């Protein structure tokens, strides 16, 4: 049984074939990134002495489980600002950080899968926001991530279930950390 049969939807390849039959090409995620001028960052440059004993992306059958990612600069270094949202980090800055987390995650997925076009659906996204006491706008922060995924993958493949929670602290004093699960094909 194919993923398209399982979900009742067309998989990426089937949707592409249908569009090509109709005389129009539907761009895949890799092509969409290029069209948008988006360059994905290289692997995260970890601080000296930091060791992470797990993979960034763990592929199991038709799923890829993505470990928690933080924001990166285009050169792979850690991206600021750092600290609690609603205190030293504004809502706008945190939202931009969530988008950078998305770019970091897409970079890890592309390195592991070879092509983002292998992603047939985003299942779930869990966002953690380093929040000042009583900061309750975690969904608005996470919109920076969700909007990027929908922009790159479109509503069929990109739509996802999502959780946005506030936490007291995050590794490396990141304002946002996000983990996810995607379905993959071929």
PDB file of C-alpha atoms in Angstrom:
ATOM      1  CA  UNK A   1       0.000   0.000   0.000  1.00  0.00           C
ATOM      2  CA  UNK A   2       1.430   3.391  -0.939  1.00  0.00           C
ATOM      3  CA  UNK A   3       1.403   6.449   1.259  1.00  0.00           C
ATOM      4  CA  UNK A   4      -1.153   8.042  -1.073  1.00  0.00           C
ATOM      5  CA  UNK A   5      -3.486   5.069  -0.605  1.00  0.00           C
ATOM      6  CA  UNK A   6      -2.953   5.112   3.157  1.00  0.00           C
ATOM      7  CA  UNK A   7      -3.826   8.803   3.512  1.00  0.00           C
ATOM      8  CA  UNK A   8      -6.412   9.042   0.754  1.00  0.00           C
ATOM      9  CA  UNK A   9      -4.304  11.806  -0.811  1.00  0.00           C
ATOM     10  CA  UNK A  10      -1.933  11.964  -3.736  1.00  0.00           C
ATOM     11  CA  UNK A  11       1.697  11.435  -2.810  1.00  0.00           C
ATOM     12  CA  UNK A  12       4.248  13.985  -4.057  1.00  0.00           C
ATOM     13  CA  UNK A  13       5.193  11.918  -7.108  1.00  0.00           C
ATOM     14  CA  UNK A  14       1.557  11.179  -8.033  1.00  0.00           C
ATOM     15  CA  UNK A  15       0.602  14.838  -7.669  1.00  0.00           C
ATOM     16  CA  UNK A  16       3.569  15.839  -9.852  1.00  0.00           C
ATOM     17  CA  UNK A  17       2.554  13.309 -12.518  1.00  0.00           C
ATOM     18  CA  UNK A  18      -1.048  14.572 -12.475  1.00  0.00           C
ATOM     19  CA  UNK A  19       0.077  18.170 -12.867  1.00  0.00           C
ATOM     20  CA  UNK A  20       2.462  17.225 -15.695  1.00  0.00           C
ATOM     21  CA  UNK A  21      -0.411  15.416 -17.475  1.00  0.00           C
ATOM     22  CA  UNK A  22      -2.421  18.617 -17.218  1.00  0.00           C
ATOM     23  CA  UNK A  23       0.466  20.541 -18.788  1.00  0.00           C
ATOM     24  CA  UNK A  24       1.756  22.288 -15.689  1.00  0.00           C
ATOM     25  CA  UNK A  25       4.629  21.330 -13.447  1.00  0.00           C
ATOM     26  CA  UNK A  26       4.190  21.422  -9.692  1.00  0.00           C
ATOM     27  CA  UNK A  27       7.500  22.410  -8.100  1.00  0.00           C
ATOM     28  CA  UNK A  28       8.862  20.149  -5.399  1.00  0.00           C
ATOM     29  CA  UNK A  29      10.268  21.461  -2.122  1.00  0.00           C
ATOM     30  CA  UNK A  30      13.851  21.546  -3.431  1.00  0.00           C
ATOM     31  CA  UNK A  31      12.780  23.591  -6.463  1.00  0.00           C
ATOM     32  CA  UNK A  32      10.598  25.857  -4.316  1.00  0.00           C
ATOM     33  CA  UNK A  33      13.546  26.671  -2.008  1.00  0.00           C
ATOM     34  CA  UNK A  34      15.670  27.602  -5.026  1.00  0.00           C
ATOM     35  CA  UNK A  35      12.862  29.742  -6.471  1.00  0.00           C
ATOM     36  CA  UNK A  36      12.536  31.568  -3.139  1.00  0.00           C
ATOM     37  CA  UNK A  37      16.314  32.105  -2.992  1.00  0.00           C
ATOM     38  CA  UNK A  38      16.549  30.193   0.286  1.00  0.00           C
ATOM     39  CA  UNK A  39      19.888  28.579   1.092  1.00  0.00           C
ATOM     40  CA  UNK A  40      19.849  26.005   3.885  1.00  0.00           C
ATOM     41  CA  UNK A  41      22.524  26.222   6.586  1.00  0.00           C
ATOM     42  CA  UNK A  42      25.253  23.583   6.935  1.00  0.00           C
ATOM     43  CA  UNK A  43      25.373  21.311  10.017  1.00  0.00           C
ATOM     44  CA  UNK A  44      25.298  23.169  13.327  1.00  0.00           C
ATOM     45  CA  UNK A  45      28.701  24.266  14.589  1.00  0.00           C
ATOM     46  CA  UNK A  46      28.627  23.011  18.157  1.00  0.00           C
ATOM     47  CA  UNK A  47      30.408  24.831  20.971  1.00  0.00           C
ATOM     48  CA  UNK A  48      33.808  23.303  21.908  1.00  0.00           C
ATOM     49  CA  UNK A  49      33.456  20.150  23.999  1.00  0.00           C
ATOM     50  CA  UNK A  50      29.748  19.676  23.265  1.00  0.00           C
ATOM     51  CA  UNK A  51      28.869  16.155  22.090  1.00  0.00           C
ATOM     52  CA  UNK A  52      25.404  15.088  20.991  1.00  0.00           C
ATOM     53  CA  UNK A  53      25.013  11.270  21.149  1.00  0.00           C
ATOM     54  CA  UNK A  54      22.016  11.136  18.797  1.00  0.00           C
ATOM     55  CA  UNK A  55      21.264  11.827  15.126  1.00  0.00           C
ATOM     56  CA  UNK A  56      19.561  15.030  13.987  1.00  0.00           C
ATOM     57  CA  UNK A  57      17.248  12.899  11.838  1.00  0.00           C
ATOM     58  CA  UNK A  58      16.324   9.306  12.700  1.00  0.00           C
ATOM     59  CA  UNK A  59      14.724   7.454   9.756  1.00  0.00           C
ATOM     60  CA  UNK A  60      12.503   4.490  10.660  1.00  0.00           C
ATOM     61  CA  UNK A  61      10.560   2.955   7.775  1.00  0.00           C
ATOM     62  CA  UNK A  62       8.348   5.606   6.190  1.00  0.00           C
ATOM     63  CA  UNK A  63       8.951   8.138   8.994  1.00  0.00           C
ATOM     64  CA  UNK A  64      11.711  10.553   9.834  1.00  0.00           C
ATOM     65  CA  UNK A  65      11.882  11.743  13.433  1.00  0.00           C
ATOM     66  CA  UNK A  66      13.658  15.083  13.714  1.00  0.00           C
ATOM     67  CA  UNK A  67      15.503  15.861  16.943  1.00  0.00           C
ATOM     68  CA  UNK A  68      15.054  19.251  18.569  1.00  0.00           C
ATOM     69  CA  UNK A  69      16.711  21.975  16.504  1.00  0.00           C
ATOM     70  CA  UNK A  70      17.621  25.533  17.428  1.00  0.00           C
ATOM     71  CA  UNK A  71      18.102  28.565  15.177  1.00  0.00           C
ATOM     72  CA  UNK A  72      21.197  28.788  12.986  1.00  0.00           C
ATOM     73  CA  UNK A  73      22.873  31.484  10.946  1.00  0.00           C
ATOM     74  CA  UNK A  74      23.508  30.752   7.240  1.00  0.00           C
ATOM     75  CA  UNK A  75      27.121  29.741   8.077  1.00  0.00           C
ATOM     76  CA  UNK A  76      25.954  27.053  10.561  1.00  0.00           C
ATOM     77  CA  UNK A  77      26.745  29.003  13.733  1.00  0.00           C
ATOM     78  CA  UNK A  78      24.248  29.494  16.563  1.00  0.00           C
ATOM     79  CA  UNK A  79      21.771  32.299  15.858  1.00  0.00           C
ATOM     80  CA  UNK A  80      20.697  34.847  18.405  1.00  0.00           C
ATOM     81  CA  UNK A  81      19.106  36.590  20.065  1.00  0.00           C
ATOM     82  CA  UNK A  82      19.332  34.367  23.119  1.00  0.00           C
ATOM     83  CA  UNK A  83      17.176  34.319  26.211  1.00  0.00           C
ATOM     84  CA  UNK A  84      13.556  34.310  27.294  1.00  0.00           C
ATOM     85  CA  UNK A  85      10.817  35.516  24.963  1.00  0.00           C
ATOM     86  CA  UNK A  86       8.869  38.347  26.532  1.00  0.00           C
ATOM     87  CA  UNK A  87      11.946  39.394  28.491  1.00  0.00           C
ATOM     88  CA  UNK A  88      15.213  39.771  26.515  1.00  0.00           C
ATOM     89  CA  UNK A  89      13.745  38.492  23.217  1.00  0.00           C
ATOM     90  CA  UNK A  90      10.753  40.163  21.537  1.00  0.00           C
ATOM     91  CA  UNK A  91       7.860  38.288  19.964  1.00  0.00           C
ATOM     92  CA  UNK A  92       9.042  39.368  16.495  1.00  0.00           C
ATOM     93  CA  UNK A  93      12.601  38.189  17.170  1.00  0.00           C
ATOM     94  CA  UNK A  94      11.327  34.859  18.501  1.00  0.00           C
ATOM     95  CA  UNK A  95       9.122  34.377  15.445  1.00  0.00           C
ATOM     96  CA  UNK A  96      12.146  35.025  13.190  1.00  0.00           C
ATOM     97  CA  UNK A  97      14.125  32.507  15.299  1.00  0.00           C
ATOM     98  CA  UNK A  98      11.392  29.904  14.773  1.00  0.00           C
ATOM     99  CA  UNK A  99      11.744  30.417  11.001  1.00  0.00           C
ATOM    100  CA  UNK A 100      15.520  29.934  11.335  1.00  0.00           C
ATOM    101  CA  UNK A 101      14.846  26.712  13.242  1.00  0.00           C
ATOM    102  CA  UNK A 102      12.772  25.593  10.258  1.00  0.00           C
ATOM    103  CA  UNK A 103      15.674  26.303   7.901  1.00  0.00           C
ATOM    104  CA  UNK A 104      18.029  24.401  10.203  1.00  0.00           C
ATOM    105  CA  UNK A 105      15.638  21.450  10.273  1.00  0.00           C
ATOM    106  CA  UNK A 106      15.219  21.471   6.481  1.00  0.00           C
ATOM    107  CA  UNK A 107      19.014  21.443   6.139  1.00  0.00           C
ATOM    108  CA  UNK A 108      19.258  18.362   8.366  1.00  0.00           C
ATOM    109  CA  UNK A 109      16.450  16.630   6.463  1.00  0.00           C
ATOM    110  CA  UNK A 110      18.039  17.374   3.085  1.00  0.00           C
ATOM    111  CA  UNK A 111      21.413  16.009   4.236  1.00  0.00           C
ATOM    112  CA  UNK A 112      19.792  12.820   5.594  1.00  0.00           C
ATOM    113  CA  UNK A 113      17.238  12.195   2.832  1.00  0.00           C
ATOM    114  CA  UNK A 114      19.148  13.562  -0.170  1.00  0.00           C
ATOM    115  CA  UNK A 115      16.071  15.501  -1.301  1.00  0.00           C
ATOM    116  CA  UNK A 116      13.265  17.284   0.513  1.00  0.00           C
ATOM    117  CA  UNK A 117      10.972  15.969  -2.213  1.00  0.00           C
ATOM    118  CA  UNK A 118      11.032  12.623  -0.372  1.00  0.00           C
ATOM    119  CA  UNK A 119       8.826  14.195   2.304  1.00  0.00           C
ATOM    120  CA  UNK A 120       5.240  13.156   1.613  1.00  0.00           C
ATOM    121  CA  UNK A 121       3.695  14.781   4.677  1.00  0.00           C
ATOM    122  CA  UNK A 122       4.467  16.702   7.842  1.00  0.00           C
ATOM    123  CA  UNK A 123       2.845  14.824  10.735  1.00  0.00           C
ATOM    124  CA  UNK A 124       3.519  16.692  13.941  1.00  0.00           C
ATOM    125  CA  UNK A 125       5.601  19.595  15.196  1.00  0.00           C
ATOM    126  CA  UNK A 126       6.434  20.228  18.853  1.00  0.00           C
ATOM    127  CA  UNK A 127       7.720  23.700  19.647  1.00  0.00           C
ATOM    128  CA  UNK A 128       9.262  24.775  22.925  1.00  0.00           C
ATOM    129  CA  UNK A 129       9.599  28.480  23.619  1.00  0.00           C
ATOM    130  CA  UNK A 130      11.972  29.790  26.293  1.00  0.00           C
ATOM    131  CA  UNK A 131       9.321  31.973  27.951  1.00  0.00           C
ATOM    132  CA  UNK A 132       9.360  34.744  30.492  1.00  0.00           C
ATOM    133  CA  UNK A 133       6.929  34.275  33.348  1.00  0.00           C
ATOM    134  CA  UNK A 134       3.339  34.650  32.093  1.00  0.00           C
ATOM    135  CA  UNK A 135       4.339  34.852  28.398  1.00  0.00           C
ATOM    136  CA  UNK A 136       1.397  33.199  26.640  1.00  0.00           C
ATOM    137  CA  UNK A 137       1.996  33.913  22.950  1.00  0.00           C
ATOM    138  CA  UNK A 138       3.849  30.678  22.168  1.00  0.00           C
ATOM    139  CA  UNK A 139       1.542  29.887  19.190  1.00  0.00           C
ATOM    140  CA  UNK A 140       2.451  33.253  17.602  1.00  0.00           C
ATOM    141  CA  UNK A 141       6.158  32.418  17.996  1.00  0.00           C
ATOM    142  CA  UNK A 142       5.660  29.014  16.338  1.00  0.00           C
ATOM    143  CA  UNK A 143       3.879  30.597  13.386  1.00  0.00           C
ATOM    144  CA  UNK A 144       7.325  31.584  12.064  1.00  0.00           C
ATOM    145  CA  UNK A 145       8.099  27.875  11.657  1.00  0.00           C
ATOM    146  CA  UNK A 146       4.696  26.757  10.376  1.00  0.00           C
ATOM    147  CA  UNK A 147       4.505  29.514   7.761  1.00  0.00           C
ATOM    148  CA  UNK A 148       7.912  28.490   6.359  1.00  0.00           C
ATOM    149  CA  UNK A 149       6.879  24.822   6.092  1.00  0.00           C
ATOM    150  CA  UNK A 150       3.617  25.733   4.351  1.00  0.00           C
ATOM    151  CA  UNK A 151       5.443  28.142   2.012  1.00  0.00           C
ATOM    152  CA  UNK A 152       7.938  25.464   0.951  1.00  0.00           C
ATOM    153  CA  UNK A 153       5.717  22.350   0.912  1.00  0.00           C
ATOM    154  CA  UNK A 154       2.240  23.755   0.245  1.00  0.00           C
ATOM    155  CA  UNK A 155      -0.903  22.956   2.224  1.00  0.00           C
ATOM    156  CA  UNK A 156      -1.218  19.261   1.291  1.00  0.00           C
ATOM    157  CA  UNK A 157       2.266  18.118   2.329  1.00  0.00           C
ATOM    158  CA  UNK A 158       3.078  20.958   4.723  1.00  0.00           C
ATOM    159  CA  UNK A 159       0.056  20.957   7.010  1.00  0.00           C
ATOM    160  CA  UNK A 160       0.841  19.520  10.417  1.00  0.00           C
ATOM    161  CA  UNK A 161      -0.451  19.022  13.926  1.00  0.00           C
ATOM    162  CA  UNK A 162       1.379  21.346  16.285  1.00  0.00           C
ATOM    163  CA  UNK A 163       2.089  21.969  19.939  1.00  0.00           C
ATOM    164  CA  UNK A 164       3.603  25.217  21.251  1.00  0.00           C
ATOM    165  CA  UNK A 165       4.587  25.242  24.907  1.00  0.00           C
ATOM    166  CA  UNK A 166       6.452  27.672  27.100  1.00  0.00           C
ATOM    167  CA  UNK A 167       9.420  26.348  29.088  1.00  0.00           C
ATOM    168  CA  UNK A 168      11.689  27.836  31.757  1.00  0.00           C
ATOM    169  CA  UNK A 169      14.917  27.319  29.791  1.00  0.00           C
ATOM    170  CA  UNK A 170      16.336  25.725  26.639  1.00  0.00           C
ATOM    171  CA  UNK A 171      19.791  24.392  25.720  1.00  0.00           C
ATOM    172  CA  UNK A 172      22.315  27.080  24.743  1.00  0.00           C
ATOM    173  CA  UNK A 173      19.768  29.682  25.917  1.00  0.00           C
ATOM    174  CA  UNK A 174      17.881  29.385  22.595  1.00  0.00           C
ATOM    175  CA  UNK A 175      14.578  31.258  22.475  1.00  0.00           C
ATOM    176  CA  UNK A 176      12.985  28.397  20.494  1.00  0.00           C
ATOM    177  CA  UNK A 177      13.618  24.666  19.995  1.00  0.00           C
ATOM    178  CA  UNK A 178      11.484  22.539  17.671  1.00  0.00           C
ATOM    179  CA  UNK A 179      11.200  18.798  16.982  1.00  0.00           C
ATOM    180  CA  UNK A 180       9.034  17.125  14.333  1.00  0.00           C
ATOM    181  CA  UNK A 181       7.953  13.968  12.543  1.00  0.00           C
ATOM    182  CA  UNK A 182       7.490  13.622   8.777  1.00  0.00           C
ATOM    183  CA  UNK A 183       6.359  10.856   6.434  1.00  0.00           C
ATOM    184  CA  UNK A 184       8.790   9.944   3.672  1.00  0.00           C
ATOM    185  CA  UNK A 185       8.665   8.016   0.422  1.00  0.00           C
ATOM    186  CA  UNK A 186      11.048   6.400  -2.068  1.00  0.00           C
TER     187      UNK A 186
END
